Amino acid sequence: MPPPAEPSAPLVTRLGSGTSTVSSAPKRRELPPRGGAPGSTQGTVACGRTRCQAPGQACFFSRERWAWECRPVAPIPAEHAIHKNREDEPLGYRCDDGFDCPDGETCCDTFGSLQRVCVPRSQVPSVCIAEICSAEGALCPPGRHCSAQGDEEGRCEAPQGPATCSGKRRCPSDKPICVIAGAALKCVAEGSPAYEAVPGTDRLRCTRQSDCHYGDTCQAVFGEIEHETATYCGPYHPMYMGSRLCDPADQARCAPQDHNCRERHACKPPSGDSLLPWMGVR
């Protein structure tokens, strides 16, 4: 992830005798673009006006120079790349698609480090926020498409939904989102008047795990910002993401007599008289 832009000074209001003055906040200093450098993407990482040579170099942002720069890097122990990013061992951008990685590995943003590294392809579902791709780079796995536009890098994305909705039936492909419209469930198209008529908390891209594809997980959004939908399909890690959806009627993963297992993996049913009784959270 790029470092954040320098914060603006706080807005200060001073109250005087019947008047108020507000100090103007300076403009945020925008980061220069990292992508767009000319040259082949194979074995190189875009880094401002140049390209770093992978795997011996990585791209870092220099606050002193306020510019992207290539720096030599040593190989990363797997546990550091996947689980953490120590301040004394910055990882940087070591790849921007699978062409920069050894055979059997691919490029991704990991949950723990929030940096761009190569990981074994077998570990992608458990350690990657997203597999990274570019328009002229390595192909995404079968079933996924690259969201890159022009010089901008993208993610290898799987199809979303359609969501299971009224009557526990899947929505049609042209109206893939299930919305809670008063006392009813309705399948709608994204951006349609019926979609816009309800808040994001009542829009569902998925309501069951079977609504997601190619290893993605149906999960609830989380965080303090307002989201477009309340659920979505994507990579999942229990330490870094929101609640995983489940069916309260499905407790097959635990033996009936294994109370400890059932307590650890209990699927909490929706509260009240939910229109979606199969949409619990774990």
GROMACS .gro file of C-alpha atoms in nm:
model
  282
    1MET     CA    1   0.000   0.000   0.000
    2PRO     CA    2   0.132   0.355  -0.067
    3PRO     CA    3   0.214   0.564   0.239
    4PRO     CA    4  -0.059   0.811   0.336
    5ALA     CA    5  -0.042   1.167   0.215
    6GLU     CA    6   0.079   1.423   0.466
    7PRO     CA    7  -0.209   1.515   0.700
    8SER     CA    8  -0.370   1.855   0.679
    9ALA     CA    9  -0.354   2.092   0.975
   10PRO     CA   10  -0.671   2.081   1.184
   11LEU     CA   11  -0.945   2.333   1.122
   12VAL     CA   12  -0.941   2.577   1.415
   13THR     CA   13  -1.225   2.809   1.513
   14ARG     CA   14  -1.173   3.093   1.762
   15LEU     CA   15  -1.477   3.256   1.912
   16GLY     CA   16  -1.442   3.626   1.996
   17SER     CA   17  -1.688   3.892   2.097
   18GLY     CA   18  -1.967   3.817   1.855
   19THR     CA   19  -1.736   3.714   1.569
   20SER     CA   20  -1.560   3.399   1.462
   21THR     CA   21  -1.257   3.339   1.246
   22VAL     CA   22  -1.161   3.010   1.085
   23SER     CA   23  -0.802   2.933   0.989
   24SER     CA   24  -0.763   2.785   0.642
   25ALA     CA   25  -0.618   2.433   0.629
   26PRO     CA   26  -0.331   2.378   0.386
   27LYS     CA   27  -0.393   2.150   0.092
   28ARG     CA   28  -0.295   1.786   0.127
   29ARG     CA   29   0.022   1.703  -0.060
   30GLU     CA   30  -0.060   1.432  -0.311
   31LEU     CA   31   0.175   1.144  -0.374
   32PRO     CA   32   0.324   1.128  -0.724
   33PRO     CA   33   0.197   0.827  -0.923
   34ARG     CA   34   0.393   0.506  -0.881
   35GLY     CA   35   0.276   0.339  -1.203
   36GLY     CA   36   0.317   0.438  -1.566
   37ALA     CA   37   0.693   0.408  -1.618
   38PRO     CA   38   0.776   0.284  -1.971
   39GLY     CA   39   0.926  -0.058  -2.032
   40SER     CA   40   0.837  -0.423  -2.003
   41THR     CA   41   0.645  -0.537  -1.694
   42GLN     CA   42   0.821  -0.875  -1.699
   43GLY     CA   43   1.072  -0.890  -1.415
   44THR     CA   44   1.032  -0.521  -1.333
   45VAL     CA   45   0.828  -0.315  -1.085
   46ALA     CA   46   0.688   0.027  -1.174
   47CYS     CA   47   0.843   0.292  -0.948
   48GLY     CA   48   0.759   0.649  -1.043
   49ARG     CA   49   0.973   0.750  -1.339
   50THR     CA   50   1.168   0.425  -1.353
   51ARG     CA   51   1.129   0.048  -1.310
   52CYS     CA   52   1.298  -0.161  -1.041
   53GLN     CA   53   1.461  -0.490  -1.137
   54ALA     CA   54   1.292  -0.781  -0.957
   55PRO     CA   55   1.376  -0.971  -0.745
   56GLY     CA   56   1.685  -0.780  -0.629
   57GLN     CA   57   1.514  -0.441  -0.601
   58ALA     CA   58   1.188  -0.306  -0.460
   59CYS     CA   59   1.009   0.027  -0.490
   60PHE     CA   60   0.985   0.253  -0.184
   61PHE     CA   61   0.852   0.602  -0.126
   62SER     CA   62   1.104   0.855   0.003
   63ARG     CA   63   0.944   1.130   0.211
   64GLU     CA   64   1.272   1.325   0.208
   65ARG     CA   65   1.277   1.338  -0.173
   66TRP     CA   66   0.898   1.309  -0.203
   67ALA     CA   67   0.949   1.059  -0.481
   68TRP     CA   68   0.944   0.686  -0.553
   69GLU     CA   69   1.283   0.518  -0.567
   70CYS     CA   70   1.434   0.172  -0.623
   71ARG     CA   71   1.637   0.020  -0.341
   72PRO     CA   72   1.823  -0.311  -0.318
   73VAL     CA   73   1.645  -0.572  -0.103
   74ALA     CA   74   1.727  -0.912   0.041
   75PRO     CA   75   1.493  -1.212   0.019
   76ILE     CA   76   1.214  -1.211   0.278
   77PRO     CA   77   1.164  -1.500   0.519
   78ALA     CA   78   0.819  -1.639   0.442
   79GLU     CA   79   0.685  -1.568   0.790
   80HIS     CA   80   0.773  -1.198   0.758
   81ALA     CA   81   0.619  -1.157   0.416
   82ILE     CA   82   0.296  -1.320   0.519
   83HIS     CA   83   0.241  -1.225   0.880
   84LYS     CA   84   0.408  -0.894   0.956
   85ASN     CA   85   0.599  -0.595   0.827
   86ARG     CA   86   0.849  -0.486   1.091
   87GLU     CA   87   0.946  -0.119   1.081
   88ASP     CA   88   1.315  -0.215   1.061
   89GLU     CA   89   1.246  -0.447   0.768
   90PRO     CA   90   1.031  -0.252   0.521
   91LEU     CA   91   0.916  -0.478   0.240
   92GLY     CA   92   0.832  -0.225  -0.029
   93TYR     CA   93   0.672  -0.307  -0.364
   94ARG     CA   94   0.856  -0.618  -0.480
   95CYS     CA   95   0.624  -0.708  -0.767
   96ASP     CA   96   0.330  -0.575  -0.964
   97ASP     CA   97   0.219  -0.898  -1.133
   98GLY     CA   98   0.311  -1.266  -1.140
   99PHE     CA   99   0.584  -1.212  -1.403
  100ASP     CA  100   0.802  -1.067  -1.124
  101CYS     CA  101   0.780  -1.382  -0.910
  102PRO     CA  102   0.956  -1.721  -0.917
  103ASP     CA  103   0.779  -2.019  -1.073
  104GLY     CA  104   0.493  -2.138  -0.854
  105GLU     CA  105   0.449  -1.796  -0.689
  106THR     CA  106   0.238  -1.491  -0.765
  107CYS     CA  107   0.219  -1.126  -0.663
  108CYS     CA  108  -0.021  -1.009  -0.395
  109ASP     CA  109  -0.100  -0.770  -0.112
  110THR     CA  110  -0.086  -0.978   0.205
  111PHE     CA  111  -0.314  -0.940   0.506
  112GLY     CA  112  -0.033  -0.906   0.758
  113SER     CA  113   0.221  -0.682   0.588
  114LEU     CA  114   0.004  -0.461   0.368
  115GLN     CA  115   0.288  -0.462   0.118
  116ARG     CA  116   0.342  -0.609  -0.226
  117VAL     CA  117   0.527  -0.942  -0.222
  118CYS     CA  118   0.548  -1.279  -0.399
  119VAL     CA  119   0.385  -1.574  -0.223
  120PRO     CA  120   0.339  -1.942  -0.316
  121ARG     CA  121   0.023  -1.977  -0.523
  122SER     CA  122  -0.108  -2.245  -0.286
  123GLN     CA  123  -0.112  -1.984  -0.006
  124VAL     CA  124  -0.299  -1.712  -0.196
  125PRO     CA  125  -0.647  -1.793  -0.052
  126SER     CA  126  -0.523  -1.774   0.307
  127VAL     CA  127  -0.270  -1.489   0.305
  128CYS     CA  128  -0.363  -1.247   0.023
  129ILE     CA  129  -0.600  -0.953   0.032
  130ALA     CA  130  -0.579  -0.961  -0.347
  131GLU     CA  131  -0.369  -1.110  -0.625
  132ILE     CA  132  -0.221  -0.821  -0.824
  133CYS     CA  133  -0.224  -0.802  -1.203
  134SER     CA  134  -0.166  -0.558  -1.489
  135ALA     CA  135  -0.311  -0.525  -1.837
  136GLU     CA  136   0.006  -0.655  -2.005
  137GLY     CA  137   0.120  -0.879  -1.721
  138ALA     CA  138   0.074  -1.239  -1.618
  139LEU     CA  139  -0.270  -1.394  -1.663
  140CYS     CA  140  -0.507  -1.431  -1.368
  141PRO     CA  141  -0.610  -1.783  -1.258
  142PRO     CA  142  -0.894  -1.943  -1.460
  143GLY     CA  143  -1.232  -1.793  -1.376
  144ARG     CA  144  -1.090  -1.462  -1.253
  145HIS     CA  145  -1.039  -1.146  -1.457
  146CYS     CA  146  -0.792  -0.860  -1.416
  147SER     CA  147  -0.955  -0.530  -1.318
  148ALA     CA  148  -0.659  -0.322  -1.446
  149GLN     CA  149  -0.738  -0.019  -1.661
  150GLY     CA  150  -0.464   0.123  -1.882
  151ASP     CA  151  -0.141   0.175  -1.688
  152GLU     CA  152  -0.315   0.119  -1.355
  153GLU     CA  153  -0.263  -0.218  -1.191
  154GLY     CA  154  -0.564  -0.422  -1.085
  155ARG     CA  155  -0.677  -0.728  -0.895
  156CYS     CA  156  -0.761  -1.076  -1.010
  157GLU     CA  157  -1.133  -1.074  -0.931
  158ALA     CA  158  -1.389  -1.354  -0.929
  159PRO     CA  159  -1.753  -1.299  -1.028
  160GLN     CA  160  -1.975  -1.165  -0.748
  161GLY     CA  161  -2.304  -1.347  -0.684
  162PRO     CA  162  -2.581  -1.352  -0.784
  163ALA     CA  163  -2.710  -1.345  -0.427
  164THR     CA  164  -2.960  -1.589  -0.280
  165CYS     CA  165  -3.275  -1.389  -0.212
  166SER     CA  166  -3.653  -1.432  -0.169
  167GLY     CA  167  -3.767  -1.792  -0.133
  168LYS     CA  168  -3.402  -1.895  -0.092
  169ARG     CA  169  -3.366  -1.865  -0.471
  170ARG     CA  170  -3.070  -1.714  -0.656
  171CYS     CA  171  -3.124  -1.378  -0.823
  172PRO     CA  172  -3.100  -1.360  -1.204
  173SER     CA  173  -2.768  -1.249  -1.349
  174ASP     CA  174  -2.908  -0.916  -1.469
  175LYS     CA  175  -3.040  -0.837  -1.117
  176PRO     CA  176  -2.774  -0.998  -0.897
  177ILE     CA  177  -2.814  -0.799  -0.573
  178CYS     CA  178  -3.068  -0.885  -0.305
  179VAL     CA  179  -3.215  -0.584  -0.124
  180ILE     CA  180  -3.436  -0.562   0.183
  181ALA     CA  181  -3.726  -0.345   0.069
  182GLY     CA  182  -3.955  -0.296   0.367
  183ALA     CA  183  -4.105  -0.634   0.454
  184ALA     CA  184  -3.988  -0.804   0.135
  185LEU     CA  185  -3.675  -0.918  -0.045
  186LYS     CA  186  -3.614  -0.809  -0.402
  187CYS     CA  187  -3.351  -0.880  -0.669
  188VAL     CA  188  -3.222  -0.560  -0.829
  189ALA     CA  189  -2.955  -0.437  -1.067
  190GLU     CA  190  -2.670  -0.230  -0.927
  191GLY     CA  191  -2.740   0.140  -0.973
  192SER     CA  192  -3.109   0.088  -1.054
  193PRO     CA  193  -3.379   0.303  -0.885
  194ALA     CA  194  -3.471   0.007  -0.662
  195TYR     CA  195  -3.103  -0.027  -0.564
  196GLU     CA  196  -3.070   0.344  -0.486
  197ALA     CA  197  -3.395   0.343  -0.286
  198VAL     CA  198  -3.244   0.146   0.003
  199PRO     CA  199  -2.935   0.216   0.217
  200GLY     CA  200  -2.615   0.016   0.181
  201THR     CA  201  -2.701  -0.178   0.497
  202ASP     CA  202  -2.996  -0.333   0.308
  203ARG     CA  203  -2.804  -0.432  -0.008
  204LEU     CA  204  -2.653  -0.782  -0.021
  205ARG     CA  205  -2.410  -0.911  -0.284
  206CYS     CA  206  -2.423  -1.255  -0.123
  207THR     CA  207  -2.620  -1.424   0.154
  208ARG     CA  208  -2.470  -1.776   0.140
  209GLN     CA  209  -2.124  -1.915   0.075
  210SER     CA  210  -2.249  -2.079  -0.244
  211ASP     CA  211  -2.311  -1.730  -0.387
  212CYS     CA  212  -1.933  -1.678  -0.412
  213HIS     CA  213  -1.691  -1.836  -0.657
  214TYR     CA  214  -1.332  -1.960  -0.703
  215GLY     CA  215  -1.247  -1.968  -0.334
  216ASP     CA  216  -1.394  -1.631  -0.233
  217THR     CA  217  -1.584  -1.603   0.096
  218CYS     CA  218  -1.920  -1.438   0.160
  219GLN     CA  219  -1.857  -1.190   0.441
  220ALA     CA  220  -1.997  -0.882   0.610
  221VAL     CA  221  -1.828  -0.547   0.554
  222PHE     CA  222  -1.680  -0.375   0.856
  223GLY     CA  223  -1.534  -0.040   0.954
  224GLU     CA  224  -1.674   0.300   1.037
  225ILE     CA  225  -1.727   0.422   0.680
  226GLU     CA  226  -2.052   0.374   0.491
  227HIS     CA  227  -2.035   0.090   0.239
  228GLU     CA  228  -2.222   0.036  -0.089
  229THR     CA  229  -2.339  -0.307   0.025
  230ALA     CA  230  -2.358  -0.494   0.356
  231THR     CA  231  -2.202  -0.818   0.225
  232TYR     CA  232  -1.962  -0.911  -0.053
  233CYS     CA  233  -1.750  -1.197  -0.187
  234GLY     CA  234  -1.375  -1.179  -0.148
  235PRO     CA  235  -1.058  -1.320   0.012
  236TYR     CA  236  -1.098  -1.381   0.383
  237HIS     CA  237  -0.882  -1.394   0.695
  238PRO     CA  238  -1.044  -1.416   1.041
  239MET     CA  239  -0.793  -1.175   1.198
  240TYR     CA  240  -0.827  -0.897   0.943
  241MET     CA  241  -1.175  -0.913   0.789
  242GLY     CA  242  -1.535  -0.889   0.912
  243SER     CA  243  -1.774  -1.169   1.004
  244ARG     CA  244  -1.802  -1.474   0.782
  245LEU     CA  245  -2.158  -1.563   0.678
  246CYS     CA  246  -2.299  -1.905   0.766
  247ASP     CA  247  -2.627  -2.095   0.792
  248PRO     CA  248  -2.742  -2.147   1.154
  249ALA     CA  249  -2.905  -2.475   1.047
  250ASP     CA  250  -2.572  -2.614   0.927
  251GLN     CA  251  -2.362  -2.734   1.221
  252ALA     CA  252  -2.215  -3.033   1.036
  253ARG     CA  253  -1.853  -2.937   1.106
  254CYS     CA  254  -1.889  -3.035   1.475
  255ALA     CA  255  -1.996  -3.366   1.626
  256PRO     CA  256  -2.318  -3.335   1.829
  257GLN     CA  257  -2.137  -3.426   2.152
  258ASP     CA  258  -1.842  -3.191   2.090
  259HIS     CA  259  -1.967  -2.889   2.285
  260ASN     CA  260  -1.632  -2.706   2.275
  261CYS     CA  261  -1.626  -2.726   1.897
  262ARG     CA  262  -1.984  -2.609   1.868
  263GLU     CA  263  -1.913  -2.314   2.096
  264ARG     CA  264  -1.604  -2.210   1.898
  265HIS     CA  265  -1.771  -2.245   1.559
  266ALA     CA  266  -2.128  -2.156   1.648
  267CYS     CA  267  -2.319  -1.976   1.374
  268LYS     CA  268  -2.509  -1.687   1.528
  269PRO     CA  269  -2.857  -1.653   1.374
  270PRO     CA  270  -2.985  -1.314   1.258
  271SER     CA  271  -3.162  -1.115   1.526
  272GLY     CA  272  -3.539  -1.070   1.535
  273ASP     CA  273  -3.774  -1.181   1.258
  274SER     CA  274  -3.521  -1.175   0.979
  275LEU     CA  275  -3.626  -1.209   0.617
  276LEU     CA  276  -3.310  -1.415   0.567
  277PRO     CA  277  -3.310  -1.678   0.845
  278TRP     CA  278  -3.027  -1.868   0.669
  279MET     CA  279  -2.793  -1.564   0.689
  280GLY     CA  280  -2.607  -1.599   1.019
  281VAL     CA  281  -2.253  -1.492   1.106
  282ARG     CA  282  -1.957  -1.675   1.254
   0.00000   0.00000   0.00000
